[in-house]
mmCIF file of C-alpha atoms in Angstrom:
data_model
loop_
_atom_site.group_PDB
_atom_site.id
_atom_site.type_symbol
_atom_site.label_atom_id
_atom_site.label_comp_id
_atom_site.label_asym_id
_atom_site.label_seq_id
_atom_site.Cartn_x
_atom_site.Cartn_y
_atom_site.Cartn_z
ATOM 1 C CA MET A 1 -0.625 0.069 0.084
ATOM 2 C CA PRO A 2 1.330 3.498 -1.136
ATOM 3 C CA PRO A 3 2.240 5.525 2.249
ATOM 4 C CA ASP A 4 -0.113 7.978 3.693
ATOM 5 C CA THR A 5 -2.786 5.111 2.987
ATOM 6 C CA ILE A 6 -5.123 4.126 5.252
ATOM 7 C CA PHE A 7 -7.397 1.536 3.971
ATOM 8 C CA ASP A 8 -9.264 -0.290 6.592
ATOM 9 C CA PRO A 9 -12.423 -2.145 6.045
ATOM 10 C CA GLU A 10 -14.783 -3.339 9.289
ATOM 11 C CA PRO A 11 -14.370 -6.569 10.361
ATOM 12 C CA GLY A 12 -16.032 -9.660 7.794
ATOM 13 C CA PHE A 13 -16.012 -6.658 5.161
ATOM 14 C CA ALA A 14 -11.793 -7.387 3.879
ATOM 15 C CA ALA A 15 -13.034 -11.022 1.958
ATOM 16 C CA LEU A 16 -15.882 -9.169 0.499
ATOM 17 C CA LEU A 17 -14.954 -6.098 -1.085
ATOM 18 C CA ASP A 18 -11.940 -8.097 -2.405
ATOM 19 C CA GLY A 19 -13.674 -10.612 -4.236
ATOM 20 C CA ALA A 20 -16.442 -7.641 -5.277
ATOM 21 C CA GLY A 21 -12.820 -5.791 -6.737
ATOM 22 C CA LEU A 22 -13.186 -3.624 -4.190
ATOM 23 C CA GLY A 23 -10.242 -3.670 -1.916
ATOM 24 C CA ASP A 24 -8.304 -0.814 -2.842
ATOM 25 C CA PHE A 25 -8.480 2.286 -2.476
ATOM 26 C CA ASP A 26 -8.165 3.486 -6.329
ATOM 27 C CA ALA A 27 -11.545 0.829 -7.370
ATOM 28 C CA TRP A 28 -13.068 2.698 -4.904
ATOM 29 C CA TRP A 29 -12.098 6.597 -6.638
ATOM 30 C CA ARG A 30 -12.791 5.253 -9.689
ATOM 31 C CA LEU A 31 -16.946 3.969 -9.434
ATOM 32 C CA ASN A 32 -18.537 5.395 -12.241
ATOM 33 C CA MET A 33 -21.723 6.043 -10.351
ATOM 34 C CA PRO A 34 -24.642 8.581 -9.777
ATOM 35 C CA THR A 35 -24.897 10.312 -6.952
ATOM 36 C CA VAL A 36 -27.194 10.508 -4.927
ATOM 37 C CA GLU A 37 -28.027 14.377 -4.010
ATOM 38 C CA PRO A 38 -26.152 17.004 -5.407
ATOM 39 C CA GLY A 39 -22.975 17.469 -3.849
ATOM 40 C CA ASN A 40 -21.528 19.888 -1.156
ATOM 41 C CA GLU A 41 -19.467 22.441 -2.252
ATOM 42 C CA ARG A 42 -18.003 23.422 0.459
ATOM 43 C CA ARG A 43 -14.902 23.982 3.856
ATOM 44 C CA GLY A 44 -12.120 24.161 0.584
ATOM 45 C CA GLY A 45 -13.142 21.240 -1.093
ATOM 46 C CA TRP A 46 -16.395 18.802 -2.282
ATOM 47 C CA SER A 47 -18.124 15.703 -0.554
ATOM 48 C CA ALA A 48 -20.056 13.862 -3.182
ATOM 49 C CA VAL A 49 -21.899 10.383 -2.471
ATOM 50 C CA VAL A 50 -23.676 7.851 -4.836
ATOM 51 C CA ARG A 51 -25.691 4.149 -3.990
ATOM 52 C CA HIS A 52 -24.019 1.003 -5.037
ATOM 53 C CA THR A 53 -24.937 -2.408 -4.573
ATOM 54 C CA LEU A 54 -22.896 -5.357 -2.530
ATOM 55 C CA GLY A 55 -22.980 -9.118 -2.245
ATOM 56 C CA GLY A 56 -23.915 -10.581 0.697
ATOM 57 C CA SER A 57 -23.009 -13.955 2.280
ATOM 58 C CA GLY A 58 -24.240 -15.901 -0.378
ATOM 59 C CA GLY A 59 -25.124 -13.403 -3.383
ATOM 60 C CA SER A 60 -27.459 -11.979 -0.930
ATOM 61 C CA PRO A 61 -26.764 -8.111 -2.497
ATOM 62 C CA PHE A 62 -27.115 -5.243 0.050
ATOM 63 C CA GLY A 63 -27.224 -1.482 -0.469
ATOM 64 C CA VAL A 64 -24.025 0.597 0.609
ATOM 65 C CA TYR A 65 -23.759 4.342 -0.499
ATOM 66 C CA VAL A 66 -19.953 5.800 -0.458
ATOM 67 C CA LYS A 67 -18.972 9.250 0.481
ATOM 68 C CA ARG A 68 -15.764 10.953 -1.754
ATOM 69 C CA GLN A 69 -14.425 13.814 -0.303
ATOM 70 C CA GLN A 70 -11.263 15.677 -2.030
ATOM 71 C CA ASP A 71 -9.759 18.248 0.585
ATOM 72 C CA HIS A 72 -13.840 18.705 3.061
ATOM 73 C CA VAL A 73 -12.300 19.074 5.726
ATOM 74 C CA TYR A 74 -12.608 20.466 9.451
ATOM 75 C CA ARG A 75 -10.898 21.619 11.884
ATOM 76 C CA SER A 76 -10.114 21.879 15.912
ATOM 77 C CA TRP A 77 -7.398 22.375 18.627
ATOM 78 C CA ARG A 78 -5.458 19.145 18.218
ATOM 79 C CA HIS A 79 -5.795 19.359 13.721
ATOM 80 C CA PRO A 80 -5.961 23.851 13.363
ATOM 81 C CA TRP A 81 -3.624 23.657 10.213
ATOM 82 C CA ARG A 82 -4.301 20.601 7.699
ATOM 83 C CA GLY A 83 -7.749 20.041 9.681
ATOM 84 C CA ARG A 84 -9.389 15.916 9.143
ATOM 85 C CA LEU A 85 -11.833 14.645 7.088
ATOM 86 C CA THR A 86 -15.306 14.981 7.943
ATOM 87 C CA GLY A 87 -15.666 11.204 6.830
ATOM 88 C CA GLU A 88 -12.616 10.499 9.211
ATOM 89 C CA ARG A 89 -14.788 11.751 11.548
ATOM 90 C CA GLU A 90 -17.675 10.397 10.806
ATOM 91 C CA MET A 91 -16.487 7.026 10.355
ATOM 92 C CA ARG A 92 -15.162 7.632 14.457
ATOM 93 C CA VAL A 93 -18.357 8.557 15.727
ATOM 94 C CA MET A 94 -20.785 5.852 14.591
ATOM 95 C CA ARG A 95 -18.279 3.384 15.768
ATOM 96 C CA GLN A 96 -18.466 4.633 19.011
ATOM 97 C CA CYS A 97 -21.729 5.394 18.672
ATOM 98 C CA ARG A 98 -22.241 1.294 18.473
ATOM 99 C CA ALA A 99 -20.098 0.754 20.968
ATOM 100 C CA LEU A 100 -22.166 2.482 23.616
ATOM 101 C CA GLY A 101 -25.945 0.516 22.162
ATOM 102 C CA ILE A 102 -26.537 3.725 19.411
ATOM 103 C CA HIS A 103 -28.132 2.872 16.343
ATOM 104 C CA THR A 104 -26.170 4.997 13.533
ATOM 105 C CA ALA A 105 -25.703 2.522 9.658
ATOM 106 C CA GLN A 106 -23.420 -0.519 9.430
ATOM 107 C CA PRO A 107 -19.684 0.895 8.323
ATOM 108 C CA VAL A 108 -18.119 -1.366 5.894
ATOM 109 C CA LEU A 109 -14.787 1.410 5.524
ATOM 110 C CA TYR A 110 -12.595 3.802 5.576
ATOM 111 C CA ALA A 111 -10.567 4.903 2.790
ATOM 112 C CA GLN A 112 -8.033 7.720 3.011
ATOM 113 C CA ARG A 113 -4.845 8.644 0.235
ATOM 114 C CA ARG A 114 -2.561 11.922 -0.056
ATOM 115 C CA ALA A 115 -3.160 12.065 -4.108
ATOM 116 C CA GLY A 116 -1.093 15.561 -5.942
ATOM 117 C CA GLY A 117 -1.147 17.838 -2.735
ATOM 118 C CA HIS A 118 -4.822 16.414 -2.155
ATOM 119 C CA VAL A 119 -6.115 15.143 0.794
ATOM 120 C CA GLN A 120 -8.767 12.237 -0.944
ATOM 121 C CA GLY A 121 -11.431 9.952 1.966
ATOM 122 C CA VAL A 122 -13.365 6.881 0.946
ATOM 123 C CA LEU A 123 -16.703 6.129 3.237
ATOM 124 C CA VAL A 124 -18.624 3.246 3.532
ATOM 125 C CA THR A 125 -21.589 2.613 5.036
ATOM 126 C CA ARG A 126 -24.745 0.128 4.933
ATOM 127 C CA GLU A 127 -27.920 0.997 3.833
ATOM 128 C CA LEU A 128 -30.389 1.359 6.847
ATOM 129 C CA ALA A 129 -32.949 -0.955 4.590
ATOM 130 C CA GLY A 130 -36.747 -0.824 5.742
ATOM 131 C CA TYR A 131 -35.697 2.630 7.544
ATOM 132 C CA ARG A 132 -37.607 6.233 6.507
ATOM 133 C CA ALA A 133 -36.468 9.799 7.506
ATOM 134 C CA LEU A 134 -39.194 10.875 10.056
ATOM 135 C CA ASP A 135 -40.086 13.428 8.298
ATOM 136 C CA GLU A 136 -41.171 12.131 5.329
ATOM 137 C CA LEU A 137 -43.038 9.205 7.874
ATOM 138 C CA VAL A 138 -44.628 12.902 9.081
ATOM 139 C CA LEU A 139 -45.408 14.344 5.578
ATOM 140 C CA ASP A 140 -47.595 10.493 5.141
ATOM 141 C CA TRP A 141 -49.600 10.597 8.208
ATOM 142 C CA GLN A 142 -50.957 14.527 7.860
ATOM 143 C CA ARG A 143 -52.345 12.749 4.613
ATOM 144 C CA THR A 144 -53.203 9.322 6.449
ATOM 145 C CA GLY A 145 -53.589 9.242 9.536
ATOM 146 C CA PRO A 146 -50.819 9.559 13.154
ATOM 147 C CA PRO A 147 -50.368 6.110 14.319
ATOM 148 C CA PRO A 148 -52.040 5.265 17.496
ATOM 149 C CA ARG A 149 -51.571 6.753 20.543
ATOM 150 C CA GLY A 150 -49.442 4.793 22.430
ATOM 151 C CA GLN A 151 -47.444 4.000 19.634
ATOM 152 C CA ARG A 152 -46.663 7.384 18.645
ATOM 153 C CA ARG A 153 -45.025 8.148 22.468
ATOM 154 C CA ARG A 154 -42.697 5.020 22.419
ATOM 155 C CA LEU A 155 -42.080 6.506 19.022
ATOM 156 C CA LEU A 156 -41.044 9.792 20.690
ATOM 157 C CA GLN A 157 -39.368 8.142 23.637
ATOM 158 C CA ALA A 158 -37.203 5.910 21.667
ATOM 159 C CA ILE A 159 -35.718 8.706 20.050
ATOM 160 C CA ALA A 160 -35.387 10.667 23.487
ATOM 161 C CA ILE A 161 -33.357 7.287 24.504
ATOM 162 C CA GLN A 162 -31.591 7.794 21.663
ATOM 163 C CA VAL A 163 -30.671 11.294 22.324
ATOM 164 C CA ARG A 164 -29.831 10.701 25.752
ATOM 165 C CA ALA A 165 -27.030 8.611 25.310
ATOM 166 C CA LEU A 166 -25.904 10.399 22.772
ATOM 167 C CA HIS A 167 -25.262 13.270 24.733
ATOM 168 C CA ALA A 168 -24.498 11.154 27.719
ATOM 169 C CA ALA A 169 -21.223 10.840 25.749
ATOM 170 C CA HIS A 170 -21.180 14.647 25.679
ATOM 171 C CA LEU A 171 -21.085 14.102 21.561
ATOM 172 C CA GLU A 172 -23.669 16.912 19.940
ATOM 173 C CA HIS A 173 -25.369 15.818 16.806
ATOM 174 C CA ASN A 174 -25.096 19.274 15.591
ATOM 175 C CA CYS A 175 -27.342 18.826 12.847
ATOM 176 C CA LEU A 176 -30.567 16.888 15.156
ATOM 177 C CA TYR A 177 -33.470 17.126 12.341
ATOM 178 C CA PRO A 178 -36.081 15.081 11.841
ATOM 179 C CA LYS A 179 -34.713 14.265 8.470
ATOM 180 C CA HIS A 180 -31.588 12.460 10.244
ATOM 181 C CA LEU A 181 -34.003 10.149 12.606
ATOM 182 C CA MET A 182 -34.525 7.049 10.880
ATOM 183 C CA ILE A 183 -36.998 4.791 11.696
ATOM 184 C CA SER A 184 -37.782 1.473 11.754
ATOM 185 C CA THR A 185 -41.172 0.793 9.605
ATOM 186 C CA ALA A 186 -41.071 -3.466 10.534
ATOM 187 C CA TRP A 187 -41.554 -1.460 13.800
ATOM 188 C CA LEU A 188 -44.240 0.464 12.946
ATOM 189 C CA ALA A 189 -46.348 -2.625 11.405
ATOM 190 C CA GLY A 190 -45.449 -4.313 15.027
ATOM 191 C CA ASP A 191 -41.804 -6.123 14.844
ATOM 192 C CA GLU A 192 -41.115 -5.037 18.709
ATOM 193 C CA THR A 193 -37.423 -6.832 18.168
ATOM 194 C CA ALA A 194 -36.880 -4.305 15.870
ATOM 195 C CA ALA A 195 -34.411 -1.271 16.300
ATOM 196 C CA VAL A 196 -37.031 1.410 16.775
ATOM 197 C CA VAL A 197 -34.574 4.352 15.348
ATOM 198 C CA ALA A 198 -30.967 5.229 14.092
ATOM 199 C CA LEU A 199 -29.221 8.007 13.837
ATOM 200 C CA ILE A 200 -27.383 9.658 10.642
ATOM 201 C CA ASP A 201 -25.393 12.663 9.630
ATOM 202 C CA LEU A 202 -23.050 12.211 11.882
ATOM 203 C CA GLU A 203 -20.227 14.159 9.953
ATOM 204 C CA LYS A 204 -21.113 17.207 11.845
ATOM 205 C CA CYS A 205 -20.918 15.565 15.603
ATOM 206 C CA LYS A 206 -18.578 17.099 18.216
ATOM 207 C CA TRP A 207 -17.439 16.212 21.837
ATOM 208 C CA ARG A 208 -18.309 18.740 23.982
ATOM 209 C CA TRP A 209 -17.043 18.858 27.453
ATOM 210 C CA ARG A 210 -20.477 20.104 29.065
ATOM 211 C CA ARG A 211 -23.325 18.266 28.866
ATOM 212 C CA GLN A 212 -25.102 21.239 28.845
ATOM 213 C CA THR A 213 -24.527 22.923 25.315
ATOM 214 C CA CYS A 214 -24.922 19.143 23.386
ATOM 215 C CA THR A 215 -28.588 19.315 24.930
ATOM 216 C CA LEU A 216 -29.510 23.145 24.140
ATOM 217 C CA ARG A 217 -28.025 22.794 20.265
ATOM 218 C CA ASP A 218 -29.217 19.463 19.431
ATOM 219 C CA LEU A 219 -32.286 19.945 21.613
ATOM 220 C CA ASP A 220 -33.138 23.052 20.576
ATOM 221 C CA SER A 221 -32.485 22.564 16.670
ATOM 222 C CA LEU A 222 -34.981 19.206 17.048
ATOM 223 C CA ASN A 223 -37.789 20.945 18.185
ATOM 224 C CA ARG A 224 -37.900 23.690 16.527
ATOM 225 C CA ARG A 225 -37.974 20.975 13.030
ATOM 226 C CA SER A 226 -40.125 18.965 15.031
ATOM 227 C CA VAL A 227 -43.242 19.271 12.289
ATOM 228 C CA GLY A 228 -46.600 17.738 14.540
ATOM 229 C CA TRP A 229 -45.961 17.274 17.796
ATOM 230 C CA SER A 230 -48.046 19.078 20.107
ATOM 231 C CA ARG A 231 -47.410 20.840 23.131
ATOM 232 C CA THR A 232 -47.557 17.701 25.134
ATOM 233 C CA ASP A 233 -46.127 15.157 22.595
ATOM 234 C CA ARG A 234 -43.340 17.736 23.585
ATOM 235 C CA ARG A 235 -43.381 18.400 26.985
ATOM 236 C CA ARG A 236 -43.174 13.770 26.754
ATOM 237 C CA PHE A 237 -40.530 13.885 25.078
ATOM 238 C CA LEU A 238 -38.276 16.395 27.574
ATOM 239 C CA GLY A 239 -39.702 14.437 30.295
ATOM 240 C CA TRP A 240 -37.694 11.140 28.473
ATOM 241 C CA TYR A 241 -34.782 13.111 27.987
ATOM 242 C CA LEU A 242 -34.410 13.271 31.221
ATOM 243 C CA ASP A 243 -35.071 10.916 32.487
ATOM 244 C CA ALA A 244 -37.229 12.774 34.736
ATOM 245 C CA GLY A 245 -40.541 10.812 34.471
ATOM 246 C CA ARG A 246 -44.328 13.250 35.413
ATOM 247 C CA ARG A 247 -42.326 15.897 36.885
ATOM 248 C CA LEU A 248 -39.866 18.521 35.998
ATOM 249 C CA SER A 249 -37.500 19.252 38.552
ATOM 250 C CA ARG A 250 -37.127 23.221 38.813
ATOM 251 C CA ARG A 251 -34.550 22.882 36.242
ATOM 252 C CA ASP A 252 -36.056 21.527 33.836
ATOM 253 C CA ARG A 253 -38.263 23.621 33.452
ATOM 254 C CA ARG A 254 -35.942 26.375 33.011
ATOM 255 C CA LEU A 255 -34.610 24.424 29.762
ATOM 256 C CA TRP A 256 -38.511 24.351 28.610
ATOM 257 C CA LYS A 257 -39.026 27.639 28.874
ATOM 258 C CA THR A 258 -35.247 28.010 27.032
ATOM 259 C CA LEU A 259 -36.783 25.876 23.691
ATOM 260 C CA ALA A 260 -39.845 26.647 23.632
ATOM 261 C CA ARG A 261 -38.512 30.527 23.630
ATOM 262 C CA ARG A 262 -36.313 29.835 20.521
ATOM 263 C CA ALA A 263 -38.389 27.550 18.719
ATOM 264 C CA ALA A 264 -40.394 31.639 19.294
ATOM 265 C CA ALA A 265 -38.153 33.546 18.007
ATOM 266 C CA GLY A 266 -37.848 31.939 15.402
ATOM 267 C CA ALA A 267 -40.990 31.425 14.336
ATOM 268 C CA ARG A 268 -40.428 35.076 14.058
ATOM 269 C CA GLN A 269 -37.487 35.223 12.218
ATOM 270 C CA SER A 270 -39.399 33.264 9.829
ATOM 271 C CA VAL A 271 -41.763 35.151 9.537
ATOM 272 C CA ASP A 272 -39.952 38.025 8.967
ATOM 273 C CA THR A 273 -37.494 37.327 6.714
ATOM 274 C CA ALA A 274 -40.938 35.900 4.858
ATOM 275 C CA SER A 275 -43.163 39.360 4.597
ATOM 276 C CA SER A 276 -39.450 41.473 4.053
ATOM 277 C CA THR A 277 -38.839 39.117 1.023
ATOM 278 C CA ALA A 278 -43.430 38.924 -0.231
#
């Protein structure tokens, strides 16, 4: 392997990748597939995602998402100058989350190299088959009617528990929107053994010294963008997140008021912006 090259498949995938002719960096970099969404040209570089199909054990195929990047870096106090690829951080966070029992997409491979003065990276994750984004489900429920009340409450509780576990590790998602909460359609159909919710898009995830920083940032983002949640839903969600039962402490009530105040300010700002552009 050339110097400055990393090729790190997850356990159990190395032989499969070799058999598919994808056992080196160049093979993934040259993969010719249409992107699944517009590429991201920021951070002094670019990042784009394609979907590919691999043969599984016994020949059963499964989908993977391939994120390829060049110079798409973040900088931190540890790496203030050259930075690190955001895909490297995403892989590290996914591994950490799965070790903590937080459900995410299954990592398959992380690879990186330096070529022509650029740093290039490939992150491969297994497709979350049988999962749909929460915002898509809510749109469907607005047309067809919501799921039963008990199931809706269990769903909110499952989301709250996963977010609480993330923050207990001092990890701030930093982009906690309903579109990044993937919900199991098997669980919605009655399969209680399925993992209810999976977190995706972890490339902006940050470690924070204070857990309260994670709480304010992520719960504010989720609260502002959650459509169709009643005030009671939001109150219950906060109680499950705080593991506070049916009664909130004085400190918890301050958090509740802060989130409500920020949501109201954001709504007013949206109305003012729409009025000024009309």
